[in-house]
Tab-separated table of C-alpha atoms in Angstrom:
chain	number	residue	atom	x	y	z
A	1	MET	CA	-14.073	-36.522	8.500
A	2	LYS	CA	-14.862	-32.813	8.553
A	3	ASP	CA	-17.376	-31.535	11.048
A	4	VAL	CA	-19.513	-29.529	8.640
A	5	LYS	CA	-22.091	-27.135	10.012
A	6	GLU	CA	-24.585	-25.528	7.640
A	7	SER	CA	-24.851	-21.809	8.366
A	8	PRO	CA	-27.785	-19.521	7.568
A	9	GLN	CA	-27.779	-18.036	4.102
A	10	ALA	CA	-26.516	-14.493	3.543
A	11	ASP	CA	-27.278	-12.412	0.478
A	12	VAL	CA	-23.611	-11.465	0.243
A	13	VAL	CA	-20.502	-13.023	1.794
A	14	VAL	CA	-17.398	-10.821	2.010
A	15	LEU	CA	-14.048	-12.529	2.517
A	16	GLY	CA	-11.639	-10.299	4.436
A	17	ALA	CA	-12.326	-7.407	6.798
A	18	GLY	CA	-9.557	-5.086	5.708
A	19	LEU	CA	-10.371	-1.701	4.194
A	20	ALA	CA	-11.867	-3.125	0.991
A	21	GLY	CA	-13.882	-5.750	2.853
A	22	LEU	CA	-15.299	-3.306	5.374
A	23	CYS	CA	-16.334	-0.960	2.564
A	24	ALA	CA	-17.844	-3.812	0.531
A	25	ALA	CA	-19.861	-5.067	3.500
A	26	ARG	CA	-21.108	-1.596	4.353
A	27	ALA	CA	-22.051	-0.848	0.717
A	28	ALA	CA	-23.873	-4.157	0.323
A	29	ALA	CA	-25.862	-3.509	3.490
A	30	GLU	CA	-26.664	0.022	2.314
A	31	SER	CA	-28.099	-1.640	-0.804
A	32	GLY	CA	-30.436	-3.736	1.319
A	33	ALA	CA	-28.506	-7.022	1.441
A	34	SER	CA	-27.780	-9.235	4.419
A	35	VAL	CA	-24.010	-9.703	4.744
A	36	MET	CA	-21.678	-12.214	6.346
A	37	LEU	CA	-18.176	-10.751	6.754
A	38	LEU	CA	-15.472	-13.374	7.345
A	39	GLU	CA	-12.035	-12.322	8.663
A	40	LYS	CA	-9.461	-15.024	9.321
A	41	SER	CA	-7.303	-12.880	11.615
A	42	ALA	CA	-8.213	-11.953	15.187
A	43	GLY	CA	-9.653	-8.591	14.139
A	44	PRO	CA	-10.402	-6.318	11.169
A	45	GLY	CA	-7.849	-4.051	9.526
A	46	GLY	CA	-5.414	-6.181	7.556
A	47	SER	CA	-2.605	-4.405	5.756
A	48	THR	CA	-4.288	-1.019	6.091
A	49	LEU	CA	-3.251	-0.895	9.753
A	50	MET	CA	0.374	-1.172	8.600
A	51	SER	CA	0.030	1.449	5.877
A	52	ALA	CA	0.671	5.178	5.852
A	53	GLY	CA	-3.094	5.722	5.710
A	54	SER	CA	-2.923	7.870	2.570
A	55	PHE	CA	-5.429	8.412	-0.240
A	56	ALA	CA	-4.676	9.735	-3.732
A	57	LEU	CA	-7.476	12.190	-4.484
A	58	ALA	CA	-7.877	15.233	-6.715
A	59	GLY	CA	-9.946	18.421	-6.557
A	60	THR	CA	-10.795	18.229	-2.859
A	61	ASP	CA	-11.543	20.888	-0.282
A	62	LEU	CA	-8.265	20.109	1.504
A	63	GLN	CA	-6.291	20.805	-1.652
A	64	ALA	CA	-8.178	24.064	-2.182
A	65	ALA	CA	-7.472	25.104	1.417
A	66	ALA	CA	-3.766	24.473	0.827
A	67	GLY	CA	-3.776	26.404	-2.449
A	68	VAL	CA	-3.092	23.256	-4.478
A	69	LYS	CA	-4.500	23.270	-7.995
A	70	ASP	CA	-5.425	19.774	-9.094
A	71	THR	CA	-8.066	18.163	-11.292
A	72	PRO	CA	-9.482	14.666	-11.817
A	73	ASP	CA	-8.098	14.759	-15.358
A	74	GLY	CA	-4.644	15.449	-13.949
A	75	LEU	CA	-5.019	12.522	-11.564
A	76	GLU	CA	-6.070	10.223	-14.401
A	77	ALA	CA	-3.150	11.206	-16.609
A	78	GLU	CA	-0.679	10.695	-13.804
A	79	LEU	CA	-2.103	7.303	-12.831
A	80	HIS	CA	-1.449	6.138	-16.380
A	81	LYS	CA	2.018	7.657	-16.357
A	82	VAL	CA	3.002	5.982	-13.101
A	83	ALA	CA	1.558	2.689	-14.367
A	84	GLY	CA	3.845	2.838	-17.365
A	85	GLY	CA	0.856	2.703	-19.669
A	86	LYS	CA	0.023	-0.802	-18.423
A	87	ALA	CA	-3.096	-0.030	-16.368
A	88	ASP	CA	-6.590	-0.936	-17.548
A	89	PRO	CA	-8.024	2.395	-18.810
A	90	ALA	CA	-11.542	1.425	-17.722
A	91	LEU	CA	-10.449	0.802	-14.121
A	92	VAL	CA	-8.429	4.030	-13.979
A	93	ARG	CA	-11.387	5.992	-15.369
A	94	LEU	CA	-13.672	4.320	-12.804
A	95	TYR	CA	-11.332	5.324	-9.967
A	96	VAL	CA	-11.209	8.922	-11.129
A	97	GLU	CA	-14.968	9.156	-11.599
A	98	GLN	CA	-15.709	7.727	-8.145
A	99	GLN	CA	-12.924	9.212	-6.001
A	100	ALA	CA	-14.744	12.414	-5.014
A	101	ASP	CA	-17.842	10.513	-3.884
A	102	ALA	CA	-15.704	7.990	-2.000
A	103	TYR	CA	-13.940	10.831	-0.168
A	104	GLU	CA	-17.231	12.347	0.971
A	105	TRP	CA	-18.582	8.908	1.922
A	106	LEU	CA	-15.544	8.215	4.098
A	107	LYS	CA	-16.041	11.499	5.914
A	108	ARG	CA	-19.667	10.559	6.570
A	109	GLN	CA	-18.438	7.310	8.100
A	110	GLY	CA	-16.406	9.348	10.586
A	111	VAL	CA	-12.987	9.121	8.912
A	112	VAL	CA	-10.755	12.114	9.662
A	113	PHE	CA	-8.433	13.500	6.972
A	114	HIS	CA	-5.405	15.720	7.571
A	115	LYS	CA	-3.372	18.262	5.616
A	116	VAL	CA	-2.472	17.198	2.075
A	117	SER	CA	1.138	16.339	1.312
A	118	LEU	CA	3.458	15.295	-1.505
A	119	SER	CA	4.222	11.620	-2.004
A	120	SER	CA	5.687	9.269	-4.577
A	121	GLY	CA	4.257	9.357	-8.080
A	122	THR	CA	2.440	12.684	-7.771
A	123	ALA	CA	3.315	15.929	-9.481
A	124	VAL	CA	1.327	17.980	-6.960
A	125	PRO	CA	0.469	17.431	-3.281
A	126	ARG	CA	-2.314	14.887	-3.706
A	127	THR	CA	-1.839	12.611	-0.712
A	128	HIS	CA	-4.759	12.898	1.730
A	129	PRO	CA	-3.523	11.376	5.001
A	130	THR	CA	-5.532	9.636	7.682
A	131	ASP	CA	-4.533	7.835	10.834
A	132	PRO	CA	-4.869	4.227	9.597
A	133	ARG	CA	-6.090	3.015	12.977
A	134	GLN	CA	-8.740	5.742	13.175
A	135	LEU	CA	-9.742	4.915	9.591
A	136	ILE	CA	-10.324	1.243	10.386
A	137	GLU	CA	-11.953	1.932	13.750
A	138	ALA	CA	-14.437	4.360	12.175
A	139	LEU	CA	-15.439	1.887	9.470
A	140	GLN	CA	-15.512	-1.016	11.898
A	141	ALA	CA	-17.873	0.953	14.136
A	142	ARG	CA	-20.216	1.571	11.200
A	143	VAL	CA	-20.129	-2.121	10.300
A	144	ARG	CA	-20.795	-3.279	13.857
A	145	GLU	CA	-23.786	-0.968	14.211
A	146	THR	CA	-25.315	-2.288	10.972
A	147	ARG	CA	-27.721	-5.071	11.905
A	148	ALA	CA	-27.635	-6.531	8.393
A	149	ILE	CA	-23.909	-7.387	8.765
A	150	ALA	CA	-22.648	-10.407	10.720
A	151	LEU	CA	-18.879	-10.226	11.376
A	152	ALA	CA	-16.951	-13.388	12.254
A	153	THR	CA	-13.250	-13.108	13.138
A	154	GLY	CA	-10.919	-16.092	13.199
A	155	ALA	CA	-12.959	-17.378	10.255
A	156	ALA	CA	-10.846	-18.490	7.296
A	157	ALA	CA	-12.459	-19.197	3.925
A	158	THR	CA	-11.114	-22.397	2.382
A	159	ARG	CA	-13.191	-23.036	-0.746
A	160	LEU	CA	-15.701	-21.416	-3.082
A	161	LEU	CA	-18.742	-23.585	-3.768
A	162	VAL	CA	-20.146	-23.663	-7.294
A	163	ASP	CA	-22.929	-25.336	-9.247
A	164	GLY	CA	-24.629	-25.105	-12.625
A	165	ASP	CA	-23.383	-24.980	-16.197
A	166	PRO	CA	-21.970	-22.436	-16.724
A	167	ARG	CA	-20.726	-22.520	-13.171
A	168	ARG	CA	-21.778	-19.939	-10.648
A	169	VAL	CA	-20.591	-19.352	-7.082
A	170	VAL	CA	-23.279	-20.339	-4.572
A	171	GLY	CA	-21.449	-20.484	-1.253
A	172	VAL	CA	-18.286	-20.490	0.813
A	173	GLU	CA	-16.715	-23.161	2.967
A	174	TYR	CA	-14.784	-21.792	5.937
A	175	THR	CA	-13.277	-22.824	9.249
A	176	HIS	CA	-14.219	-21.164	12.528
A	177	GLU	CA	-13.443	-22.196	16.110
A	178	GLY	CA	-12.129	-25.566	14.994
A	179	ARG	CA	-15.165	-26.422	12.883
A	180	THR	CA	-15.816	-26.375	9.168
A	181	ALA	CA	-18.948	-24.527	8.117
A	182	VAL	CA	-20.736	-23.623	4.912
A	183	VAL	CA	-22.667	-20.480	4.121
A	184	ARG	CA	-24.900	-20.288	1.049
A	185	THR	CA	-25.048	-16.946	-0.711
A	186	GLY	CA	-26.083	-15.050	-3.776
A	187	GLY	CA	-22.688	-13.386	-4.183
A	188	VAL	CA	-19.132	-13.522	-2.838
A	189	VAL	CA	-16.735	-10.573	-2.624
A	190	ILE	CA	-13.069	-11.569	-2.346
A	191	ALA	CA	-11.214	-8.917	-0.346
A	192	THR	CA	-8.481	-11.088	1.134
A	193	GLY	CA	-5.499	-8.886	0.288
A	194	GLY	CA	-2.279	-9.868	-1.437
A	195	PHE	CA	0.166	-12.722	-0.985
A	196	THR	CA	3.240	-11.174	0.626
A	197	ARG	CA	3.150	-13.843	3.359
A	198	ASN	CA	3.003	-16.771	0.923
A	199	ARG	CA	6.574	-17.622	-0.042
A	200	ASP	CA	5.495	-20.162	-2.648
A	201	LEU	CA	3.440	-17.565	-4.526
A	202	VAL	CA	6.183	-14.949	-4.200
A	203	GLN	CA	8.673	-17.472	-5.576
A	204	LYS	CA	6.308	-18.241	-8.445
A	205	PHE	CA	5.552	-14.670	-9.504
A	206	ALA	CA	8.485	-12.607	-8.166
A	207	PRO	CA	11.436	-14.921	-7.492
A	208	GLU	CA	13.823	-11.986	-7.160
A	209	LEU	CA	11.891	-11.002	-4.006
A	210	ALA	CA	11.654	-14.482	-2.505
A	211	GLN	CA	14.241	-13.640	0.152
A	212	ALA	CA	13.124	-10.053	0.762
A	213	PRO	CA	11.615	-9.336	4.188
A	214	ALA	CA	7.828	-9.701	3.948
A	215	TRP	CA	5.279	-7.557	5.713
A	216	GLY	CA	1.653	-6.829	4.909
A	217	GLY	CA	-1.265	-8.136	6.921
A	218	GLU	CA	-0.778	-11.454	8.682
A	219	GLY	CA	-3.613	-12.861	6.593
A	220	ASN	CA	-2.004	-11.916	3.272
A	221	THR	CA	-1.329	-15.457	2.137
A	222	GLY	CA	-3.166	-15.341	-1.181
A	223	ASP	CA	-6.210	-17.377	-0.083
A	224	GLY	CA	-8.797	-15.509	-2.117
A	225	LEU	CA	-6.556	-15.343	-5.164
A	226	THR	CA	-5.949	-19.093	-5.207
A	227	MET	CA	-9.621	-19.940	-4.581
A	228	ALA	CA	-10.649	-17.845	-7.586
A	229	TRP	CA	-7.709	-19.121	-9.618
A	230	GLU	CA	-8.994	-22.638	-8.993
A	231	LEU	CA	-12.209	-21.606	-10.767
A	232	GLY	CA	-10.283	-20.357	-13.797
A	233	ALA	CA	-9.926	-16.683	-12.863
A	234	ASP	CA	-7.497	-14.688	-14.956
A	235	LEU	CA	-4.515	-13.048	-13.253
A	236	VAL	CA	-3.178	-9.591	-14.151
A	237	ASP	CA	0.027	-7.610	-13.438
A	238	MET	CA	1.760	-10.581	-11.787
A	239	GLY	CA	5.064	-9.605	-13.366
A	240	TYR	CA	5.101	-6.183	-11.694
A	241	VAL	CA	5.440	-7.215	-8.049
A	242	THR	CA	8.094	-5.012	-6.421
A	243	GLY	CA	9.388	-4.123	-2.993
A	244	THR	CA	9.019	-0.831	-1.126
A	245	PHE	CA	12.003	1.339	-0.211
A	246	GLY	CA	12.375	3.082	3.131
A	247	VAL	CA	11.587	0.348	5.655
A	248	ALA	CA	13.671	1.080	8.736
A	249	ILE	CA	16.162	-1.466	10.019
A	250	ASN	CA	15.108	-0.902	13.618
A	251	HIS	CA	18.139	-2.438	15.293
A	252	TYR	CA	20.889	-1.723	12.783
A	253	PRO	CA	23.508	-3.215	12.322
A	254	GLU	CA	21.102	-6.152	12.520
A	255	VAL	CA	19.677	-6.461	9.030
A	256	ASP	CA	16.245	-8.029	9.577
A	257	VAL	CA	13.724	-5.216	9.076
A	258	ARG	CA	11.066	-7.366	10.746
A	259	LYS	CA	12.756	-7.034	14.122
A	260	GLY	CA	11.003	-4.556	16.370
A	261	ASP	CA	7.457	-3.969	17.481
A	262	GLU	CA	6.224	-2.283	14.331
A	263	LEU	CA	6.864	-1.487	10.724
A	264	LEU	CA	8.590	1.884	10.377
A	265	LEU	CA	8.371	3.154	6.810
A	266	ARG	CA	9.877	6.619	6.440
A	267	MET	CA	10.623	8.666	3.328
A	268	ALA	CA	12.870	11.581	4.125
A	269	MET	CA	14.102	11.565	0.527
A	270	TYR	CA	10.861	13.189	-0.657
A	271	ARG	CA	11.413	16.055	1.784
A	272	GLY	CA	14.960	16.685	0.479
A	273	GLY	CA	17.132	13.895	1.891
A	274	ILE	CA	19.456	11.651	-0.091
A	275	ALA	CA	20.071	7.897	-0.072
A	276	VAL	CA	23.521	6.315	0.160
A	277	ASN	CA	24.782	2.730	0.292
A	278	LEU	CA	27.283	0.983	2.570
A	279	ASP	CA	30.084	2.722	0.674
A	280	GLY	CA	28.588	6.092	1.623
A	281	LYS	CA	27.728	6.843	-2.006
A	282	ARG	CA	24.472	7.809	-3.678
A	283	PHE	CA	23.043	5.133	-5.968
A	284	ALA	CA	19.875	6.617	-7.507
A	285	ASP	CA	17.722	9.635	-8.237
A	286	GLU	CA	15.937	9.958	-4.896
A	287	SER	CA	12.838	11.535	-6.440
A	288	GLN	CA	11.893	8.276	-8.158
A	289	SER	CA	9.042	6.076	-6.972
A	290	TYR	CA	9.873	4.125	-3.832
A	291	LYS	CA	9.102	1.024	-5.909
A	292	VAL	CA	11.940	1.908	-8.310
A	293	LEU	CA	14.176	2.823	-5.394
A	294	ALA	CA	13.426	-0.572	-3.850
A	295	THR	CA	14.881	-2.317	-6.890
A	296	ARG	CA	17.946	-0.073	-6.764
A	297	CYS	CA	18.357	-0.713	-3.037
A	298	LEU	CA	18.168	-4.493	-3.388
A	299	ALA	CA	21.080	-4.274	-5.841
A	300	GLN	CA	23.312	-2.513	-3.276
A	301	PRO	CA	25.774	-4.316	-0.960
A	302	LYS	CA	23.733	-6.363	1.554
A	303	ALA	CA	20.589	-4.611	0.190
A	304	ILE	CA	21.121	-1.831	2.750
A	305	ALA	CA	20.734	1.918	2.281
A	306	PHE	CA	20.815	5.030	4.470
A	307	GLN	CA	18.622	8.102	4.155
A	308	VAL	CA	20.743	11.104	5.110
A	309	PHE	CA	19.254	14.517	5.863
A	310	ASP	CA	19.654	17.650	7.956
A	311	GLN	CA	17.541	19.735	10.333
A	312	SER	CA	15.751	21.512	7.480
A	313	VAL	CA	14.273	18.147	6.472
A	314	MET	CA	13.544	17.103	10.043
A	315	ASN	CA	11.585	20.339	10.480
A	316	GLN	CA	9.095	19.014	7.922
A	317	SER	CA	8.217	16.024	10.097
A	318	ALA	CA	4.476	15.438	10.504
A	319	PRO	CA	2.614	12.698	12.397
A	320	VAL	CA	0.461	11.864	9.359
A	321	PRO	CA	0.996	10.363	6.933
A	322	THR	CA	3.284	8.146	8.966
A	323	VAL	CA	5.950	8.094	6.238
A	324	ASN	CA	6.563	11.750	7.163
A	325	ASP	CA	6.800	11.113	10.914
A	326	LEU	CA	10.556	11.559	11.162
A	327	LYS	CA	10.443	12.758	14.764
A	328	GLY	CA	8.526	9.645	15.725
A	329	ALA	CA	11.169	7.423	14.147
A	330	LEU	CA	13.877	9.427	15.940
A	331	ALA	CA	12.124	8.912	19.276
A	332	LYS	CA	11.986	5.157	18.618
A	333	GLY	CA	15.714	5.051	17.869
A	334	ALA	CA	15.366	4.093	14.209
A	335	ILE	CA	16.785	7.449	13.076
A	336	ARG	CA	20.194	8.458	14.515
A	337	GLN	CA	21.291	12.045	15.173
A	338	ALA	CA	24.709	13.741	15.377
A	339	ASP	CA	26.156	17.242	15.324
A	340	THR	CA	28.486	16.468	12.421
A	341	LEU	CA	28.442	14.200	9.401
A	342	ARG	CA	31.596	12.520	10.657
A	343	GLU	CA	29.943	11.568	13.931
A	344	LEU	CA	26.823	10.465	12.070
A	345	ALA	CA	28.833	8.149	9.814
A	346	GLN	CA	30.643	6.647	12.772
A	347	GLN	CA	27.357	5.787	14.494
A	348	VAL	CA	26.365	3.412	11.693
A	349	GLY	CA	29.802	2.243	10.559
A	350	LEU	CA	30.105	4.253	7.340
A	351	ASP	CA	33.346	5.798	6.112
A	352	PRO	CA	33.146	9.382	7.465
A	353	GLN	CA	35.224	10.830	4.632
A	354	ALA	CA	33.081	9.106	2.013
A	355	LEU	CA	29.832	10.416	3.516
A	356	GLU	CA	31.207	13.946	3.854
A	357	SER	CA	32.370	13.831	0.235
A	358	THR	CA	28.982	12.550	-0.980
A	359	VAL	CA	27.038	15.310	0.788
A	360	ALA	CA	29.479	17.957	-0.429
A	361	ARG	CA	29.180	16.670	-3.993
A	362	TYR	CA	25.358	16.647	-3.770
A	363	ASN	CA	25.273	20.238	-2.491
A	364	GLU	CA	27.591	21.296	-5.313
A	365	LEU	CA	25.180	19.780	-7.861
A	366	VAL	CA	22.209	21.508	-6.204
A	367	ARG	CA	24.007	24.859	-6.417
A	368	GLN	CA	24.800	24.228	-10.079
A	369	GLY	CA	21.149	23.361	-10.723
A	370	GLU	CA	21.854	20.019	-12.420
A	371	ASP	CA	22.355	16.562	-10.944
A	372	VAL	CA	24.694	15.178	-13.578
A	373	ASP	CA	25.306	12.084	-11.441
A	374	PHE	CA	21.769	10.678	-11.229
A	375	GLY	CA	19.479	13.244	-12.828
A	376	ARG	CA	17.466	14.315	-9.809
A	377	LYS	CA	15.349	17.346	-10.714
A	378	THR	CA	12.608	17.362	-8.061
A	379	LEU	CA	11.870	16.316	-4.500
A	380	GLY	CA	9.419	13.649	-5.583
A	381	GLY	CA	7.529	12.901	-8.786
A	382	GLY	CA	7.527	16.226	-10.590
A	383	PHE	CA	7.124	18.482	-7.550
A	384	GLY	CA	9.575	20.631	-5.644
A	385	THR	CA	13.220	21.513	-6.131
A	386	PRO	CA	16.228	19.744	-4.544
A	387	VAL	CA	17.525	21.604	-1.496
A	388	LEU	CA	20.922	22.068	0.084
A	389	LEU	CA	21.781	19.799	2.994
A	390	GLU	CA	23.866	21.972	5.287
A	391	THR	CA	21.940	22.661	8.522
A	392	PRO	CA	23.051	20.608	11.545
A	393	PRO	CA	22.242	18.494	13.418
A	394	TRP	CA	22.394	15.624	10.964
A	395	TYR	CA	20.207	12.538	10.747
A	396	ILE	CA	20.502	9.078	9.222
A	397	LEU	CA	18.001	6.261	8.798
A	398	PRO	CA	19.356	2.758	8.091
A	399	CYS	CA	16.759	1.158	5.848
A	400	SER	CA	16.108	-1.425	3.200
A	401	ALA	CA	13.445	-2.625	0.794
A	402	ALA	CA	10.727	-5.016	1.887
A	403	LEU	CA	7.780	-6.737	0.281
A	404	LEU	CA	4.825	-4.847	1.759
A	405	SER	CA	2.258	-5.447	-0.953
A	406	THR	CA	1.738	-7.238	-4.245
A	407	TYR	CA	-0.738	-4.955	-6.130
A	408	CYS	CA	-1.656	-7.590	-8.694
A	409	GLY	CA	-4.170	-10.371	-8.966
A	410	LEU	CA	-7.642	-11.100	-10.277
A	411	ARG	CA	-8.947	-9.603	-13.494
A	412	VAL	CA	-12.226	-7.746	-12.942
A	413	ASP	CA	-14.589	-5.622	-15.003
A	414	THR	CA	-15.938	-2.235	-13.899
A	415	ALA	CA	-18.627	-3.934	-11.788
A	416	MET	CA	-15.828	-5.805	-9.972
A	417	ARG	CA	-17.014	-9.104	-11.424
A	418	VAL	CA	-14.135	-11.600	-11.587
A	419	GLN	CA	-13.221	-12.657	-15.134
A	420	ASP	CA	-11.868	-16.031	-16.212
A	421	VAL	CA	-8.932	-16.695	-18.541
A	422	ARG	CA	-11.223	-16.220	-21.544
A	423	HIS	CA	-12.469	-12.910	-20.117
A	424	ARG	CA	-15.863	-14.354	-19.272
A	425	THR	CA	-17.578	-13.434	-16.017
A	426	ILE	CA	-17.485	-15.982	-13.207
A	427	ALA	CA	-21.068	-15.633	-12.033
A	428	ARG	CA	-21.659	-14.204	-8.544
A	429	LEU	CA	-17.943	-13.713	-7.832
A	430	TYR	CA	-16.553	-10.228	-7.163
A	431	ALA	CA	-13.254	-8.849	-5.904
A	432	ALA	CA	-11.868	-5.663	-4.375
A	433	GLY	CA	-8.722	-4.329	-2.758
A	434	GLU	CA	-5.175	-5.593	-3.132
A	435	VAL	CA	-6.314	-8.909	-4.630
A	436	VAL	CA	-7.474	-7.037	-7.768
A	437	GLY	CA	-5.054	-6.673	-10.669
A	438	GLY	CA	-5.115	-4.371	-13.665
A	439	PHE	CA	-5.240	-1.018	-11.906
A	440	HIS	CA	-1.656	-0.258	-10.855
A	441	GLY	CA	0.076	-1.669	-13.930
A	442	ALA	CA	3.859	-1.409	-13.806
A	443	GLY	CA	4.011	1.263	-11.097
A	444	TYR	CA	2.320	2.684	-8.060
A	445	MET	CA	1.067	6.112	-6.992
A	446	SER	CA	1.075	6.674	-3.235
A	447	GLY	CA	-2.433	6.572	-1.841
A	448	SER	CA	-3.961	4.829	-4.835
A	449	SER	CA	-4.074	1.461	-3.067
A	450	LEU	CA	-6.282	2.632	-0.200
A	451	GLY	CA	-8.280	4.716	-2.654
A	452	LYS	CA	-8.816	1.636	-4.813
A	453	ALA	CA	-9.812	-0.424	-1.766
A	454	VAL	CA	-12.598	2.000	-0.863
A	455	ILE	CA	-13.816	2.738	-4.397
A	456	PHE	CA	-13.707	-0.822	-5.718
A	457	GLY	CA	-14.888	-2.240	-2.379
A	458	ARG	CA	-18.054	-0.157	-2.462
A	459	ILE	CA	-18.701	-1.078	-6.096
A	460	ALA	CA	-18.155	-4.785	-5.382
A	461	GLY	CA	-20.539	-4.662	-2.436
A	462	ARG	CA	-23.245	-2.924	-4.441
A	463	SER	CA	-22.789	-5.276	-7.408
A	464	ALA	CA	-23.008	-8.381	-5.225
A	465	ALA	CA	-26.117	-7.033	-3.494
A	466	ALA	CA	-27.769	-6.300	-6.830
A	467	ALA	CA	-27.075	-9.854	-8.036
């Protein structure tokens, strides 16, 4: 029999202390609510700590300082384009309307932003990088100093409690320190992340990725999604789960990208590099979204690819966002270096003649101004022009595609209220972060996930507090 302990009531209970959960808790407290924040892992952060720490924003002071012309309308149009026209227009409009305020709010919380850069899915430099650890530590500090918020780590929610007709959520059952407890509440915010770590759910919704290496936060097992699903919540964008290209194989020729102390996601292709397969041949337009490139990579022999680039690309290395930290990956041994392409190929077991021929062919196409092989026209998205690769030393990154995120899930309205399969509101139930579907559609713009976590997290917290 369960040892059930009744806990004090909280106005709002937030499930998950990742980026969305921290923002939801802080926003609810700012609205005058008492908050219980439950995190099943040992500490806050979730998948954000494994991310590049980037935000997709438009019309900021950092863009102006860099001479980048961008507008919220441009951001909105591009979000729809990247989503393949499948995103909920109301959620995209909400993101665009709230992104400037969210940016200023983050800075007031002590979050430090760095120089804007170009990333996947953006036609202009729109990526606003942060150090993901500094981001989480700043928000965690604000949460811990807020007396209205009680944070419990190692606390895993197991069931949503409901009553009434129509049903409404009135509490949460959770386990903590070997005991089962219940907290009664006026509103629950689900911010439990995706389900990359739940093989059964991956098999159900994305069977082609069932054997792909899975990352994401350790707590990303779909708990919040399944608890809401049990109450009849509608699910959105489940058919668009894809992998992410560029995850380093840290100990190549071993092929398990999970080996090593950390996730190394690097994207030299958006700085001018190319991607080749085990045959030493290009297999895609490298300017495409890293989600599209992931699908192309998984179709290659052994699902392995190599990003090849020269010193001109390495010179663009920057510590943030981490996807641009090429020097860091070189120092860790993930990227290999050689004075010639022949030596570079030999280091990773590629055919030297094939790699030399591929690079020569690519440079010929760049000089001609048309990539008749794969149609590459830009560095990434619609920005920049392909560059010649001809400045030694040479570099190569053995990499693959991995399941880092799911970007699909619960249907919500613009107040972040969870909707059931008949599009009716499930009373007192809200959601934010990766567990929310409907925003990304069929694609993904770099930085929009963390942006969504902050924007939708704050809205969910305020909505739950108001209820």
